[in-house]
Amino acid sequence: MRASFSLPITATFSGAIAIIAFMFGASAPVRAQTYDPDYPVCAQIYGRSSYYDCRYASLEQCRSLAVTRSTSCVVNPYFAPKKEAAPRRSRRVD
């Protein structure tokens, strides 16, 4: 004779929902950052898989390298220019 037991239907249903939610959460794709905030100009490259290549210091540099490809050069909206530290003032007491 086999031993059998039964769980309440709410426990079985909530367990199944938890497992399904975990599976979808664990398998969600990770999005990479589209723009590199270190460079002011990005090349938007078109093709089978379109992407942004952010490694240009100026629009002219991007345009000169983008001549042979199907590319648009755009200003990086997430570029964060490095702020120079303000010069320190010495505190002299006269």
mmCIF file with all atom_site columns, C-alpha atoms in Angstrom, residues 22-83:
data_model
loop_
_atom_site.group_PDB
_atom_site.id
_atom_site.type_symbol
_atom_site.label_atom_id
_atom_site.label_alt_id
_atom_site.label_comp_id
_atom_site.label_asym_id
_atom_site.label_entity_id
_atom_site.label_seq_id
_atom_site.pdbx_PDB_ins_code
_atom_site.Cartn_x
_atom_site.Cartn_y
_atom_site.Cartn_z
_atom_site.occupancy
_atom_site.B_iso_or_equiv
_atom_site.pdbx_formal_charge
_atom_site.auth_seq_id
_atom_site.auth_comp_id
_atom_site.auth_asym_id
_atom_site.auth_atom_id
_atom_site.pdbx_PDB_model_num
ATOM 1  C CA . PHE A 1 22 ? 11.058 32.589 -9.264  1.00 0.00 ? 22 PHE A CA 1
ATOM 2  C CA . MET A 1 23 ? 11.668 30.998 -12.651 1.00 0.00 ? 23 MET A CA 1
ATOM 3  C CA . PHE A 1 24 ? 10.637 34.123 -14.533 1.00 0.00 ? 24 PHE A CA 1
ATOM 4  C CA . GLY A 1 25 ? 12.596 36.381 -12.196 1.00 0.00 ? 25 GLY A CA 1
ATOM 5  C CA . ALA A 1 26 ? 15.736 34.291 -12.451 1.00 0.00 ? 26 ALA A CA 1
ATOM 6  C CA . SER A 1 27 ? 15.591 34.061 -16.234 1.00 0.00 ? 27 SER A CA 1
ATOM 7  C CA . ALA A 1 28 ? 14.949 37.747 -16.945 1.00 0.00 ? 28 ALA A CA 1
ATOM 8  C CA . PRO A 1 29 ? 17.551 39.170 -19.331 1.00 0.00 ? 29 PRO A CA 1
ATOM 9  C CA . VAL A 1 30 ? 19.968 41.717 -17.949 1.00 0.00 ? 30 VAL A CA 1
ATOM 10 C CA . ARG A 1 31 ? 20.018 45.011 -19.809 1.00 0.00 ? 31 ARG A CA 1
ATOM 11 C CA . ALA A 1 32 ? 23.384 46.537 -20.432 1.00 0.00 ? 32 ALA A CA 1
ATOM 12 C CA . GLN A 1 33 ? 23.863 50.244 -20.136 1.00 0.00 ? 33 GLN A CA 1
ATOM 13 C CA . THR A 1 34 ? 23.265 51.774 -23.575 1.00 0.00 ? 34 THR A CA 1
ATOM 14 C CA . TYR A 1 35 ? 25.431 54.858 -23.231 1.00 0.00 ? 35 TYR A CA 1
ATOM 15 C CA . ASP A 1 36 ? 28.928 55.079 -21.751 1.00 0.00 ? 36 ASP A CA 1
ATOM 16 C CA . PRO A 1 37 ? 28.960 58.218 -19.565 1.00 0.00 ? 37 PRO A CA 1
ATOM 17 C CA . ASP A 1 38 ? 32.724 58.677 -20.092 1.00 0.00 ? 38 ASP A CA 1
ATOM 18 C CA . TYR A 1 39 ? 32.458 59.841 -23.721 1.00 0.00 ? 39 TYR A CA 1
ATOM 19 C CA . PRO A 1 40 ? 30.494 62.805 -25.116 1.00 0.00 ? 40 PRO A CA 1
ATOM 20 C CA . VAL A 1 41 ? 29.623 61.266 -28.523 1.00 0.00 ? 41 VAL A CA 1
ATOM 21 C CA . CYS A 1 42 ? 28.115 57.922 -29.515 1.00 0.00 ? 42 CYS A CA 1
ATOM 22 C CA . ALA A 1 43 ? 27.745 56.185 -32.851 1.00 0.00 ? 43 ALA A CA 1
ATOM 23 C CA . GLN A 1 44 ? 24.376 54.522 -33.366 1.00 0.00 ? 44 GLN A CA 1
ATOM 24 C CA . ILE A 1 45 ? 25.187 51.567 -35.583 1.00 0.00 ? 45 ILE A CA 1
ATOM 25 C CA . TYR A 1 46 ? 22.355 50.030 -37.606 1.00 0.00 ? 46 TYR A CA 1
ATOM 26 C CA . GLY A 1 47 ? 22.165 46.434 -38.791 1.00 0.00 ? 47 GLY A CA 1
ATOM 27 C CA . ARG A 1 48 ? 20.844 43.060 -37.690 1.00 0.00 ? 48 ARG A CA 1
ATOM 28 C CA . SER A 1 49 ? 21.582 44.047 -34.129 1.00 0.00 ? 49 SER A CA 1
ATOM 29 C CA . SER A 1 50 ? 21.599 47.822 -33.702 1.00 0.00 ? 50 SER A CA 1
ATOM 30 C CA . TYR A 1 51 ? 23.698 49.208 -30.880 1.00 0.00 ? 51 TYR A CA 1
ATOM 31 C CA . TYR A 1 52 ? 25.459 52.308 -29.551 1.00 0.00 ? 52 TYR A CA 1
ATOM 32 C CA . ASP A 1 53 ? 29.237 52.597 -29.602 1.00 0.00 ? 53 ASP A CA 1
ATOM 33 C CA . CYS A 1 54 ? 30.200 55.371 -27.185 1.00 0.00 ? 54 CYS A CA 1
ATOM 34 C CA . ARG A 1 55 ? 33.922 55.975 -27.465 1.00 0.00 ? 55 ARG A CA 1
ATOM 35 C CA . TYR A 1 56 ? 34.273 59.224 -29.372 1.00 0.00 ? 56 TYR A CA 1
ATOM 36 C CA . ALA A 1 57 ? 35.619 62.541 -28.110 1.00 0.00 ? 57 ALA A CA 1
ATOM 37 C CA . SER A 1 58 ? 33.888 64.670 -30.777 1.00 0.00 ? 58 SER A CA 1
ATOM 38 C CA . LEU A 1 59 ? 31.256 64.530 -33.506 1.00 0.00 ? 59 LEU A CA 1
ATOM 39 C CA . GLU A 1 60 ? 33.963 64.991 -36.143 1.00 0.00 ? 60 GLU A CA 1
ATOM 40 C CA . GLN A 1 61 ? 35.890 61.969 -34.873 1.00 0.00 ? 61 GLN A CA 1
ATOM 41 C CA . CYS A 1 62 ? 32.725 59.858 -34.914 1.00 0.00 ? 62 CYS A CA 1
ATOM 42 C CA . ARG A 1 63 ? 31.732 61.000 -38.413 1.00 0.00 ? 63 ARG A CA 1
ATOM 43 C CA . SER A 1 64 ? 35.178 60.288 -39.854 1.00 0.00 ? 64 SER A CA 1
ATOM 44 C CA . LEU A 1 65 ? 35.079 56.716 -38.557 1.00 0.00 ? 65 LEU A CA 1
ATOM 45 C CA . ALA A 1 66 ? 31.431 56.164 -39.495 1.00 0.00 ? 66 ALA A CA 1
ATOM 46 C CA . VAL A 1 67 ? 31.833 56.809 -43.230 1.00 0.00 ? 67 VAL A CA 1
ATOM 47 C CA . THR A 1 68 ? 31.949 53.154 -44.247 1.00 0.00 ? 68 THR A CA 1
ATOM 48 C CA . ARG A 1 69 ? 29.105 51.924 -42.027 1.00 0.00 ? 69 ARG A CA 1
ATOM 49 C CA . SER A 1 70 ? 25.405 52.575 -41.680 1.00 0.00 ? 70 SER A CA 1
ATOM 50 C CA . THR A 1 71 ? 25.835 54.842 -38.681 1.00 0.00 ? 71 THR A CA 1
ATOM 51 C CA . SER A 1 72 ? 24.538 58.021 -37.075 1.00 0.00 ? 72 SER A CA 1
ATOM 52 C CA . CYS A 1 73 ? 26.585 60.083 -34.645 1.00 0.00 ? 73 CYS A CA 1
ATOM 53 C CA . VAL A 1 74 ? 24.675 61.420 -31.656 1.00 0.00 ? 74 VAL A CA 1
ATOM 54 C CA . VAL A 1 75 ? 25.510 63.471 -28.594 1.00 0.00 ? 75 VAL A CA 1
ATOM 55 C CA . ASN A 1 76 ? 25.587 61.287 -25.494 1.00 0.00 ? 76 ASN A CA 1
ATOM 56 C CA . PRO A 1 77 ? 22.760 62.496 -23.201 1.00 0.00 ? 77 PRO A CA 1
ATOM 57 C CA . TYR A 1 78 ? 24.406 60.769 -20.206 1.00 0.00 ? 78 TYR A CA 1
ATOM 58 C CA . PHE A 1 79 ? 27.883 62.235 -20.624 1.00 0.00 ? 79 PHE A CA 1
ATOM 59 C CA . ALA A 1 80 ? 29.153 63.490 -17.278 1.00 0.00 ? 80 ALA A CA 1
ATOM 60 C CA . PRO A 1 81 ? 32.091 65.827 -17.795 1.00 0.00 ? 81 PRO A CA 1
ATOM 61 C CA . LYS A 1 82 ? 34.732 65.553 -15.145 1.00 0.00 ? 82 LYS A CA 1
ATOM 62 C CA . LYS A 1 83 ? 34.641 68.580 -12.882 1.00 0.00 ? 83 LYS A CA 1
#
